[in-house]
Amino acid sequence: MSTARRGGRRRPAETGHDEPDERWAVSYADMVTVLMCLFIVLFAMSSVDKGKYEQLANSLSAGFGQEVTEGGADTVEGIVIPPDAVMDEDPEDLAAMAAAEYESLEELRERMRASLAAEGLEDTVEFVIDDRGLKVGLVGAETFFADNSTDLSAKADAVLDAIGGVLADVDNQVSVEGHADHRSPAAPFPTNWELSGGRATQVARFLVEHERIGGPRVKATGFSDTRPIAEGDGADELARNRRVDIVVESDEKDEVRALIPAIAEATQGR
C-alpha cells in the first residue's frame, strides 16, 4: 500500500472537528419519563369510581344522622352523631336552659337566706343573680372586718358558716372578690390592692378550712378601689364600696348565661 493511500483518511482529531456529545439525550429521556408518570397519576385521580363515591357519601350521611340515598351505605360500627348535635342550638332551647339555670340559682339563694334567717343574719348580705351566677355581697366591711384590717369578726364567722354550709352541697366554682373605697389605707397595707386582696383571701380561707369546700373550687381576687358601686364620699357610700363579694359561678355556656339577666329582670317585675 502506497504512502499516499495510507494518508488519505484522517482521524477526527486531525480534522479539527469534535464528534457531537449525545449525553443530553439521557436527561431528556428522564424528563419525558417523569412527565409521563405525572399525567398517568393525574388521569388516575380524575377517574372516580361512582359506586365507591356514593358509598362514602352515604356512610358520612348515616354517621351524621342524615337520610341515606339510594344505593345503601357502607355500614361501619361506631358513634352516630345526632343531627341536633351538629346544628347550632335553637334559641328556644337556649332560653329554656337559661330559665332552668336561673331557677337553680334562685333555689340556691333561698337556701342561703333560710340558713341566714335561722341565725338572725338575713340582713347582713345582698343577693344578685346575673350572667356570672349568684353574687352574695357582704354588706358593710365593718360588719366583717375591723377598720384597716383583714381579720374576720365573730359576726363574719357566723355569716360565712351559714353560707358555707349551703355552698358545700353544690359543685359550682366560687370566686371571692375583695373591694376597697378610694381612700388610701394605713400601715401595714401599702395600697388598697393588699387590703382588698387580704380580705378576699381571709374569706376564701374560711370557706376552705372551716366549711370544707374544695380548694380547687375557690379563688380569691382583690380589685382595690377600681369597681365602686356607690358614688360619693359619705360614710354610707364608702362603706358600700368596702365590701367582699362571694360569686357562685354558673357552669352553663356563655350563650345560656347571657340570657339570665333578662330572665331575672322579668321575674322580679312580676
PDB file of C-alpha atoms in Angstrom:
ATOM      1  CA  MET A   1       0.000   0.000   0.000  1.00  0.00           C
ATOM      2  CA  SER A   2       1.420   3.376  -1.021  1.00  0.00           C
ATOM      3  CA  THR A   3       2.168   6.196   1.345  1.00  0.00           C
ATOM      4  CA  ALA A   4      -0.370   8.462  -0.316  1.00  0.00           C
ATOM      5  CA  ARG A   5      -3.151   5.921   0.125  1.00  0.00           C
ATOM      6  CA  ARG A   6      -2.410   5.403   3.773  1.00  0.00           C
ATOM      7  CA  GLY A   7      -2.664   9.077   4.417  1.00  0.00           C
ATOM      8  CA  GLY A   8      -5.924   9.538   2.513  1.00  0.00           C
ATOM      9  CA  ARG A   9      -8.304   9.035   5.522  1.00  0.00           C
ATOM     10  CA  ARG A  10      -7.803  11.348   8.500  1.00  0.00           C
ATOM     11  CA  ARG A  11      -8.866  10.797  12.056  1.00  0.00           C
ATOM     12  CA  PRO A  12     -11.380  13.247  13.649  1.00  0.00           C
ATOM     13  CA  ALA A  13      -8.745  14.724  15.890  1.00  0.00           C
ATOM     14  CA  GLU A  14      -6.681  15.523  12.836  1.00  0.00           C
ATOM     15  CA  THR A  15      -9.512  17.386  11.077  1.00  0.00           C
ATOM     16  CA  GLY A  16     -10.038  19.827  13.975  1.00  0.00           C
ATOM     17  CA  HIS A  17     -13.778  18.963  14.402  1.00  0.00           C
ATOM     18  CA  ASP A  18     -15.203  17.059  17.526  1.00  0.00           C
ATOM     19  CA  GLU A  19     -17.973  14.481  17.222  1.00  0.00           C
ATOM     20  CA  PRO A  20     -21.412  15.561  18.765  1.00  0.00           C
ATOM     21  CA  ASP A  21     -21.870  14.824  22.544  1.00  0.00           C
ATOM     22  CA  GLU A  22     -25.138  12.854  22.889  1.00  0.00           C
ATOM     23  CA  ARG A  23     -25.264  12.676  26.728  1.00  0.00           C
ATOM     24  CA  TRP A  24     -28.145  15.223  26.729  1.00  0.00           C
ATOM     25  CA  ALA A  25     -30.407  12.509  25.400  1.00  0.00           C
ATOM     26  CA  VAL A  26     -30.264  10.664  28.735  1.00  0.00           C
ATOM     27  CA  SER A  27     -31.532  13.694  30.698  1.00  0.00           C
ATOM     28  CA  TYR A  28     -34.187  14.358  28.100  1.00  0.00           C
ATOM     29  CA  ALA A  29     -35.431  10.775  28.348  1.00  0.00           C
ATOM     30  CA  ASP A  30     -35.610  11.028  32.147  1.00  0.00           C
ATOM     31  CA  MET A  31     -37.680  14.218  31.905  1.00  0.00           C
ATOM     32  CA  VAL A  32     -40.076  12.645  29.420  1.00  0.00           C
ATOM     33  CA  THR A  33     -40.495   9.635  31.710  1.00  0.00           C
ATOM     34  CA  VAL A  34     -41.301  11.845  34.713  1.00  0.00           C
ATOM     35  CA  LEU A  35     -43.864  13.821  32.702  1.00  0.00           C
ATOM     36  CA  MET A  36     -45.493  10.609  31.546  1.00  0.00           C
ATOM     37  CA  CYS A  37     -45.797   9.377  35.155  1.00  0.00           C
ATOM     38  CA  LEU A  38     -47.307  12.735  36.200  1.00  0.00           C
ATOM     39  CA  PHE A  39     -50.009  12.591  33.541  1.00  0.00           C
ATOM     40  CA  ILE A  40     -50.800   8.976  34.433  1.00  0.00           C
ATOM     41  CA  VAL A  41     -51.296   9.939  38.083  1.00  0.00           C
ATOM     42  CA  LEU A  42     -53.494  12.921  37.152  1.00  0.00           C
ATOM     43  CA  PHE A  43     -55.599  10.724  34.907  1.00  0.00           C
ATOM     44  CA  ALA A  44     -55.999   8.121  37.653  1.00  0.00           C
ATOM     45  CA  MET A  45     -57.097  10.798  40.131  1.00  0.00           C
ATOM     46  CA  SER A  46     -59.687  12.174  37.723  1.00  0.00           C
ATOM     47  CA  SER A  47     -61.272   8.760  37.218  1.00  0.00           C
ATOM     48  CA  VAL A  48     -63.630   8.422  40.221  1.00  0.00           C
ATOM     49  CA  ASP A  49     -65.474   5.191  40.851  1.00  0.00           C
ATOM     50  CA  LYS A  50     -69.067   6.393  41.097  1.00  0.00           C
ATOM     51  CA  GLY A  51     -70.162   3.395  43.154  1.00  0.00           C
ATOM     52  CA  LYS A  52     -67.436   3.830  45.758  1.00  0.00           C
ATOM     53  CA  TYR A  53     -68.083   7.573  45.879  1.00  0.00           C
ATOM     54  CA  GLU A  54     -71.781   7.005  46.695  1.00  0.00           C
ATOM     55  CA  GLN A  55     -70.873   4.501  49.413  1.00  0.00           C
ATOM     56  CA  LEU A  56     -68.563   7.044  51.021  1.00  0.00           C
ATOM     57  CA  ALA A  57     -71.181   9.797  50.842  1.00  0.00           C
ATOM     58  CA  ASN A  58     -73.861   7.532  52.334  1.00  0.00           C
ATOM     59  CA  SER A  59     -71.569   6.436  55.152  1.00  0.00           C
ATOM     60  CA  LEU A  60     -70.897  10.039  56.111  1.00  0.00           C
ATOM     61  CA  SER A  61     -74.599  10.869  55.943  1.00  0.00           C
ATOM     62  CA  ALA A  62     -75.501   7.948  58.196  1.00  0.00           C
ATOM     63  CA  GLY A  63     -72.821   8.936  60.677  1.00  0.00           C
ATOM     64  CA  PHE A  64     -74.289  12.410  60.987  1.00  0.00           C
ATOM     65  CA  GLY A  65     -77.869  11.218  61.332  1.00  0.00           C
ATOM     66  CA  GLN A  66     -78.998  12.124  57.812  1.00  0.00           C
ATOM     67  CA  GLU A  67     -81.094  10.075  55.434  1.00  0.00           C
ATOM     68  CA  VAL A  68     -79.187   7.603  53.267  1.00  0.00           C
ATOM     69  CA  THR A  69     -79.596   7.942  49.499  1.00  0.00           C
ATOM     70  CA  GLU A  70     -80.323   5.032  47.206  1.00  0.00           C
ATOM     71  CA  GLY A  71     -77.513   2.574  46.926  1.00  0.00           C
ATOM     72  CA  GLY A  72     -77.050   1.846  50.605  1.00  0.00           C
ATOM     73  CA  ALA A  73     -74.315   2.822  52.964  1.00  0.00           C
ATOM     74  CA  ASP A  74     -71.070   1.234  53.966  1.00  0.00           C
ATOM     75  CA  THR A  75     -72.220   0.214  57.434  1.00  0.00           C
ATOM     76  CA  VAL A  76     -69.420   0.577  59.938  1.00  0.00           C
ATOM     77  CA  GLU A  77     -69.898   0.314  63.692  1.00  0.00           C
ATOM     78  CA  GLY A  78     -69.183   3.492  65.629  1.00  0.00           C
ATOM     79  CA  ILE A  79     -70.703   6.561  67.227  1.00  0.00           C
ATOM     80  CA  VAL A  80     -73.579   8.123  65.353  1.00  0.00           C
ATOM     81  CA  ILE A  81     -73.833  11.869  65.905  1.00  0.00           C
ATOM     82  CA  PRO A  82     -77.450  13.059  66.287  1.00  0.00           C
ATOM     83  CA  PRO A  83     -78.487  15.898  63.959  1.00  0.00           C
ATOM     84  CA  ASP A  84     -79.211  18.302  66.829  1.00  0.00           C
ATOM     85  CA  ALA A  85     -75.594  17.995  67.987  1.00  0.00           C
ATOM     86  CA  VAL A  86     -74.319  19.055  64.580  1.00  0.00           C
ATOM     87  CA  MET A  87     -76.600  22.045  64.118  1.00  0.00           C
ATOM     88  CA  ASP A  88     -76.483  25.262  66.159  1.00  0.00           C
ATOM     89  CA  GLU A  89     -78.548  25.475  69.340  1.00  0.00           C
ATOM     90  CA  ASP A  90     -82.122  26.552  68.845  1.00  0.00           C
ATOM     91  CA  PRO A  91     -82.879  29.933  70.519  1.00  0.00           C
ATOM     92  CA  GLU A  92     -85.850  28.402  72.328  1.00  0.00           C
ATOM     93  CA  ASP A  93     -83.627  25.664  73.729  1.00  0.00           C
ATOM     94  CA  LEU A  94     -81.115  28.255  74.960  1.00  0.00           C
ATOM     95  CA  ALA A  95     -83.919  30.200  76.633  1.00  0.00           C
ATOM     96  CA  ALA A  96     -85.195  27.042  78.323  1.00  0.00           C
ATOM     97  CA  MET A  97     -81.696  26.223  79.569  1.00  0.00           C
ATOM     98  CA  ALA A  98     -81.266  29.777  80.886  1.00  0.00           C
ATOM     99  CA  ALA A  99     -84.620  29.599  82.702  1.00  0.00           C
ATOM    100  CA  ALA A 100     -83.618  26.296  84.293  1.00  0.00           C
ATOM    101  CA  GLU A 101     -80.265  27.746  85.371  1.00  0.00           C
ATOM    102  CA  TYR A 102     -81.978  30.795  86.866  1.00  0.00           C
ATOM    103  CA  GLU A 103     -84.309  28.562  88.857  1.00  0.00           C
ATOM    104  CA  SER A 104     -81.317  26.593  90.127  1.00  0.00           C
ATOM    105  CA  LEU A 105     -79.545  29.784  91.250  1.00  0.00           C
ATOM    106  CA  GLU A 106     -82.754  31.094  92.776  1.00  0.00           C
ATOM    107  CA  GLU A 107     -83.198  27.884  94.746  1.00  0.00           C
ATOM    108  CA  LEU A 108     -79.594  28.203  95.990  1.00  0.00           C
ATOM    109  CA  ARG A 109     -80.275  31.794  97.037  1.00  0.00           C
ATOM    110  CA  GLU A 110     -83.365  30.813  99.022  1.00  0.00           C
ATOM    111  CA  ARG A 111     -81.448  28.066 100.814  1.00  0.00           C
ATOM    112  CA  MET A 112     -78.826  30.627 101.858  1.00  0.00           C
ATOM    113  CA  ARG A 113     -81.499  33.049 103.019  1.00  0.00           C
ATOM    114  CA  ALA A 114     -83.141  30.390 105.137  1.00  0.00           C
ATOM    115  CA  SER A 115     -79.801  29.414 106.678  1.00  0.00           C
ATOM    116  CA  LEU A 116     -79.009  33.044 107.482  1.00  0.00           C
ATOM    117  CA  ALA A 117     -82.513  33.711 108.825  1.00  0.00           C
ATOM    118  CA  ALA A 118     -82.162  30.795 111.228  1.00  0.00           C
ATOM    119  CA  GLU A 119     -79.236  32.682 112.806  1.00  0.00           C
ATOM    120  CA  GLY A 120     -80.870  36.112 112.590  1.00  0.00           C
ATOM    121  CA  LEU A 121     -78.383  37.240 109.950  1.00  0.00           C
ATOM    122  CA  GLU A 122     -80.606  37.684 106.893  1.00  0.00           C
ATOM    123  CA  ASP A 123     -79.866  41.453 106.708  1.00  0.00           C
ATOM    124  CA  THR A 124     -76.094  41.079 106.520  1.00  0.00           C
ATOM    125  CA  VAL A 125     -75.872  40.076 102.850  1.00  0.00           C
ATOM    126  CA  GLU A 126     -77.261  41.156  99.481  1.00  0.00           C
ATOM    127  CA  PHE A 127     -78.085  38.723  96.666  1.00  0.00           C
ATOM    128  CA  VAL A 128     -77.845  39.380  92.916  1.00  0.00           C
ATOM    129  CA  ILE A 129     -78.413  36.854  90.119  1.00  0.00           C
ATOM    130  CA  ASP A 130     -76.727  37.868  86.849  1.00  0.00           C
ATOM    131  CA  ASP A 131     -74.843  36.385  83.898  1.00  0.00           C
ATOM    132  CA  ARG A 132     -71.999  35.262  86.182  1.00  0.00           C
ATOM    133  CA  GLY A 133     -74.205  33.362  88.602  1.00  0.00           C
ATOM    134  CA  LEU A 134     -75.280  34.155  92.174  1.00  0.00           C
ATOM    135  CA  LYS A 135     -73.443  37.033  93.867  1.00  0.00           C
ATOM    136  CA  VAL A 136     -73.549  37.172  97.654  1.00  0.00           C
ATOM    137  CA  GLY A 137     -72.437  40.626  98.840  1.00  0.00           C
ATOM    138  CA  LEU A 138     -71.215  41.003 102.409  1.00  0.00           C
ATOM    139  CA  VAL A 139     -72.792  44.356 103.337  1.00  0.00           C
ATOM    140  CA  GLY A 140     -70.601  46.838 105.250  1.00  0.00           C
ATOM    141  CA  ALA A 141     -66.958  45.993 105.710  1.00  0.00           C
ATOM    142  CA  GLU A 142     -67.050  46.939 109.389  1.00  0.00           C
ATOM    143  CA  THR A 143     -69.558  44.133 109.968  1.00  0.00           C
ATOM    144  CA  PHE A 144     -66.991  41.588 108.855  1.00  0.00           C
ATOM    145  CA  PHE A 145     -63.596  43.276 109.361  1.00  0.00           C
ATOM    146  CA  ALA A 146     -62.126  45.737 111.787  1.00  0.00           C
ATOM    147  CA  ASP A 147     -61.028  49.067 110.318  1.00  0.00           C
ATOM    148  CA  ASN A 148     -57.905  48.713 108.160  1.00  0.00           C
ATOM    149  CA  SER A 149     -57.746  45.007 108.980  1.00  0.00           C
ATOM    150  CA  THR A 150     -58.154  41.678 107.212  1.00  0.00           C
ATOM    151  CA  ASP A 151     -59.153  39.782 110.369  1.00  0.00           C
ATOM    152  CA  LEU A 152     -62.674  38.325 110.255  1.00  0.00           C
ATOM    153  CA  SER A 153     -65.068  39.415 113.017  1.00  0.00           C
ATOM    154  CA  ALA A 154     -67.202  36.968 115.034  1.00  0.00           C
ATOM    155  CA  LYS A 155     -70.268  38.004 113.007  1.00  0.00           C
ATOM    156  CA  ALA A 156     -68.344  37.331 109.804  1.00  0.00           C
ATOM    157  CA  ASP A 157     -67.588  33.802 111.013  1.00  0.00           C
ATOM    158  CA  ALA A 158     -71.299  33.219 111.688  1.00  0.00           C
ATOM    159  CA  VAL A 159     -72.374  34.559 108.280  1.00  0.00           C
ATOM    160  CA  LEU A 160     -69.773  32.572 106.384  1.00  0.00           C
ATOM    161  CA  ASP A 161     -70.651  29.459 108.362  1.00  0.00           C
ATOM    162  CA  ALA A 162     -74.309  29.791 107.320  1.00  0.00           C
ATOM    163  CA  ILE A 163     -73.400  30.423 103.672  1.00  0.00           C
ATOM    164  CA  GLY A 164     -70.642  27.823 103.579  1.00  0.00           C
ATOM    165  CA  GLY A 165     -72.949  25.044 104.707  1.00  0.00           C
ATOM    166  CA  VAL A 166     -75.030  25.593 101.559  1.00  0.00           C
ATOM    167  CA  LEU A 167     -72.027  26.041  99.241  1.00  0.00           C
ATOM    168  CA  ALA A 168     -70.599  22.712 100.395  1.00  0.00           C
ATOM    169  CA  ASP A 169     -73.594  20.942  98.813  1.00  0.00           C
ATOM    170  CA  VAL A 170     -73.036  22.272  95.270  1.00  0.00           C
ATOM    171  CA  ASP A 171     -70.217  21.873  92.764  1.00  0.00           C
ATOM    172  CA  ASN A 172     -70.024  25.408  91.341  1.00  0.00           C
ATOM    173  CA  GLN A 173     -66.809  27.394  91.271  1.00  0.00           C
ATOM    174  CA  VAL A 174     -66.659  30.117  93.941  1.00  0.00           C
ATOM    175  CA  SER A 175     -64.962  33.480  93.342  1.00  0.00           C
ATOM    176  CA  VAL A 176     -64.251  35.606  96.434  1.00  0.00           C
ATOM    177  CA  GLU A 177     -63.683  39.240  95.425  1.00  0.00           C
ATOM    178  CA  GLY A 178     -62.429  41.969  97.742  1.00  0.00           C
ATOM    179  CA  HIS A 179     -63.048  45.710  97.198  1.00  0.00           C
ATOM    180  CA  ALA A 180     -61.973  48.912  98.937  1.00  0.00           C
ATOM    181  CA  ASP A 181     -63.039  52.576  98.916  1.00  0.00           C
ATOM    182  CA  HIS A 182     -60.870  55.199  97.256  1.00  0.00           C
ATOM    183  CA  ARG A 183     -59.091  56.379 100.423  1.00  0.00           C
ATOM    184  CA  SER A 184     -55.504  55.320 100.961  1.00  0.00           C
ATOM    185  CA  PRO A 185     -55.060  52.645 103.635  1.00  0.00           C
ATOM    186  CA  ALA A 186     -52.780  52.884 106.612  1.00  0.00           C
ATOM    187  CA  ALA A 187     -49.922  50.593 107.582  1.00  0.00           C
ATOM    188  CA  PRO A 188     -49.334  47.692 107.261  1.00  0.00           C
ATOM    189  CA  PHE A 189     -51.038  47.917 103.835  1.00  0.00           C
ATOM    190  CA  PRO A 190     -49.128  49.994 101.277  1.00  0.00           C
ATOM    191  CA  THR A 191     -52.117  50.180  98.884  1.00  0.00           C
ATOM    192  CA  ASN A 192     -55.747  49.153  98.627  1.00  0.00           C
ATOM    193  CA  TRP A 193     -54.665  46.207  96.489  1.00  0.00           C
ATOM    194  CA  GLU A 194     -53.135  44.484  99.512  1.00  0.00           C
ATOM    195  CA  LEU A 195     -56.084  45.410 101.736  1.00  0.00           C
ATOM    196  CA  SER A 196     -58.812  44.198  99.345  1.00  0.00           C
ATOM    197  CA  GLY A 197     -56.827  41.107  98.366  1.00  0.00           C
ATOM    198  CA  GLY A 198     -56.120  40.235 102.005  1.00  0.00           C
ATOM    199  CA  ARG A 199     -59.799  40.410 102.952  1.00  0.00           C
ATOM    200  CA  ALA A 200     -60.784  38.239  99.982  1.00  0.00           C
ATOM    201  CA  THR A 201     -58.105  35.731 100.953  1.00  0.00           C
ATOM    202  CA  GLN A 202     -59.358  35.510 104.542  1.00  0.00           C
ATOM    203  CA  VAL A 203     -62.911  34.774 103.361  1.00  0.00           C
ATOM    204  CA  ALA A 204     -61.629  32.156 100.905  1.00  0.00           C
ATOM    205  CA  ARG A 205     -59.523  30.510 103.621  1.00  0.00           C
ATOM    206  CA  PHE A 206     -62.504  30.332 105.960  1.00  0.00           C
ATOM    207  CA  LEU A 207     -64.637  28.609 103.312  1.00  0.00           C
ATOM    208  CA  VAL A 208     -61.897  26.092 102.535  1.00  0.00           C
ATOM    209  CA  GLU A 209     -60.586  25.422 106.043  1.00  0.00           C
ATOM    210  CA  HIS A 210     -63.781  25.647 108.115  1.00  0.00           C
ATOM    211  CA  GLU A 211     -66.525  24.751 105.634  1.00  0.00           C
ATOM    212  CA  ARG A 212     -64.535  22.037 103.846  1.00  0.00           C
ATOM    213  CA  ILE A 213     -65.163  23.494 100.395  1.00  0.00           C
ATOM    214  CA  GLY A 214     -62.624  22.043  97.985  1.00  0.00           C
ATOM    215  CA  GLY A 215     -59.650  24.322  97.381  1.00  0.00           C
ATOM    216  CA  PRO A 216     -59.737  23.883  93.570  1.00  0.00           C
ATOM    217  CA  ARG A 217     -63.270  25.323  93.596  1.00  0.00           C
ATOM    218  CA  VAL A 218     -62.298  28.591  95.339  1.00  0.00           C
ATOM    219  CA  LYS A 219     -60.309  31.599  94.125  1.00  0.00           C
ATOM    220  CA  ALA A 220     -59.618  34.965  95.797  1.00  0.00           C
ATOM    221  CA  THR A 221     -59.189  38.261  93.940  1.00  0.00           C
ATOM    222  CA  GLY A 222     -58.524  41.815  95.084  1.00  0.00           C
ATOM    223  CA  PHE A 223     -59.924  44.685  92.987  1.00  0.00           C
ATOM    224  CA  SER A 224     -58.699  47.584  95.169  1.00  0.00           C
ATOM    225  CA  ASP A 225     -60.975  50.618  94.583  1.00  0.00           C
ATOM    226  CA  THR A 226     -61.417  50.016  90.833  1.00  0.00           C
ATOM    227  CA  ARG A 227     -65.036  48.817  90.960  1.00  0.00           C
ATOM    228  CA  PRO A 228     -67.108  51.097  93.196  1.00  0.00           C
ATOM    229  CA  ILE A 229     -70.868  50.530  93.433  1.00  0.00           C
ATOM    230  CA  ALA A 230     -71.675  53.851  95.160  1.00  0.00           C
ATOM    231  CA  GLU A 231     -70.615  57.387  94.257  1.00  0.00           C
ATOM    232  CA  GLY A 232     -69.692  59.961  96.858  1.00  0.00           C
ATOM    233  CA  ASP A 233     -67.567  60.402  99.982  1.00  0.00           C
ATOM    234  CA  GLY A 234     -70.282  59.926 102.585  1.00  0.00           C
ATOM    235  CA  ALA A 235     -69.956  57.268 105.271  1.00  0.00           C
ATOM    236  CA  ASP A 236     -72.647  55.099 103.669  1.00  0.00           C
ATOM    237  CA  GLU A 237     -71.115  55.291 100.177  1.00  0.00           C
ATOM    238  CA  LEU A 238     -67.627  54.486 101.455  1.00  0.00           C
ATOM    239  CA  ALA A 239     -68.963  51.561 103.487  1.00  0.00           C
ATOM    240  CA  ARG A 240     -70.745  50.090 100.440  1.00  0.00           C
ATOM    241  CA  ASN A 241     -67.551  50.215  98.419  1.00  0.00           C
ATOM    242  CA  ARG A 242     -65.604  48.462 101.198  1.00  0.00           C
ATOM    243  CA  ARG A 243     -67.080  45.047 100.549  1.00  0.00           C
ATOM    244  CA  VAL A 244     -66.397  41.400  99.792  1.00  0.00           C
ATOM    245  CA  ASP A 245     -68.472  39.564  97.188  1.00  0.00           C
ATOM    246  CA  ILE A 246     -68.832  35.785  97.040  1.00  0.00           C
ATOM    247  CA  VAL A 247     -69.804  34.804  93.490  1.00  0.00           C
ATOM    248  CA  VAL A 248     -71.205  31.311  92.926  1.00  0.00           C
ATOM    249  CA  GLU A 249     -70.335  30.989  89.251  1.00  0.00           C
ATOM    250  CA  SER A 250     -72.754  29.421  86.780  1.00  0.00           C
ATOM    251  CA  ASP A 251     -71.279  26.487  84.860  1.00  0.00           C
ATOM    252  CA  GLU A 252     -73.525  26.986  81.818  1.00  0.00           C
ATOM    253  CA  LYS A 253     -72.155  28.022  78.412  1.00  0.00           C
ATOM    254  CA  ASP A 254     -71.818  31.706  77.532  1.00  0.00           C
ATOM    255  CA  GLU A 255     -74.884  31.753  75.271  1.00  0.00           C
ATOM    256  CA  VAL A 256     -77.070  30.497  78.125  1.00  0.00           C
ATOM    257  CA  ARG A 257     -75.607  32.760  80.823  1.00  0.00           C
ATOM    258  CA  ALA A 258     -76.112  35.819  78.632  1.00  0.00           C
ATOM    259  CA  LEU A 259     -79.895  35.289  78.849  1.00  0.00           C
ATOM    260  CA  ILE A 260     -80.059  35.038  82.662  1.00  0.00           C
ATOM    261  CA  PRO A 261     -80.194  38.801  83.448  1.00  0.00           C
ATOM    262  CA  ALA A 262     -83.281  39.263  81.234  1.00  0.00           C
ATOM    263  CA  ILE A 263     -84.988  36.332  82.950  1.00  0.00           C
ATOM    264  CA  ALA A 264     -84.083  37.724  86.378  1.00  0.00           C
ATOM    265  CA  GLU A 265     -85.470  41.150  85.442  1.00  0.00           C
ATOM    266  CA  ALA A 266     -88.685  39.659  84.084  1.00  0.00           C
ATOM    267  CA  THR A 267     -89.103  37.524  87.186  1.00  0.00           C
ATOM    268  CA  GLN A 268     -88.572  40.449  89.563  1.00  0.00           C
ATOM    269  CA  GLY A 269     -91.017  42.597  87.582  1.00  0.00           C
ATOM    270  CA  ARG A 270     -93.923  40.232  88.119  1.00  0.00           C
TER     271      ARG A 270
END
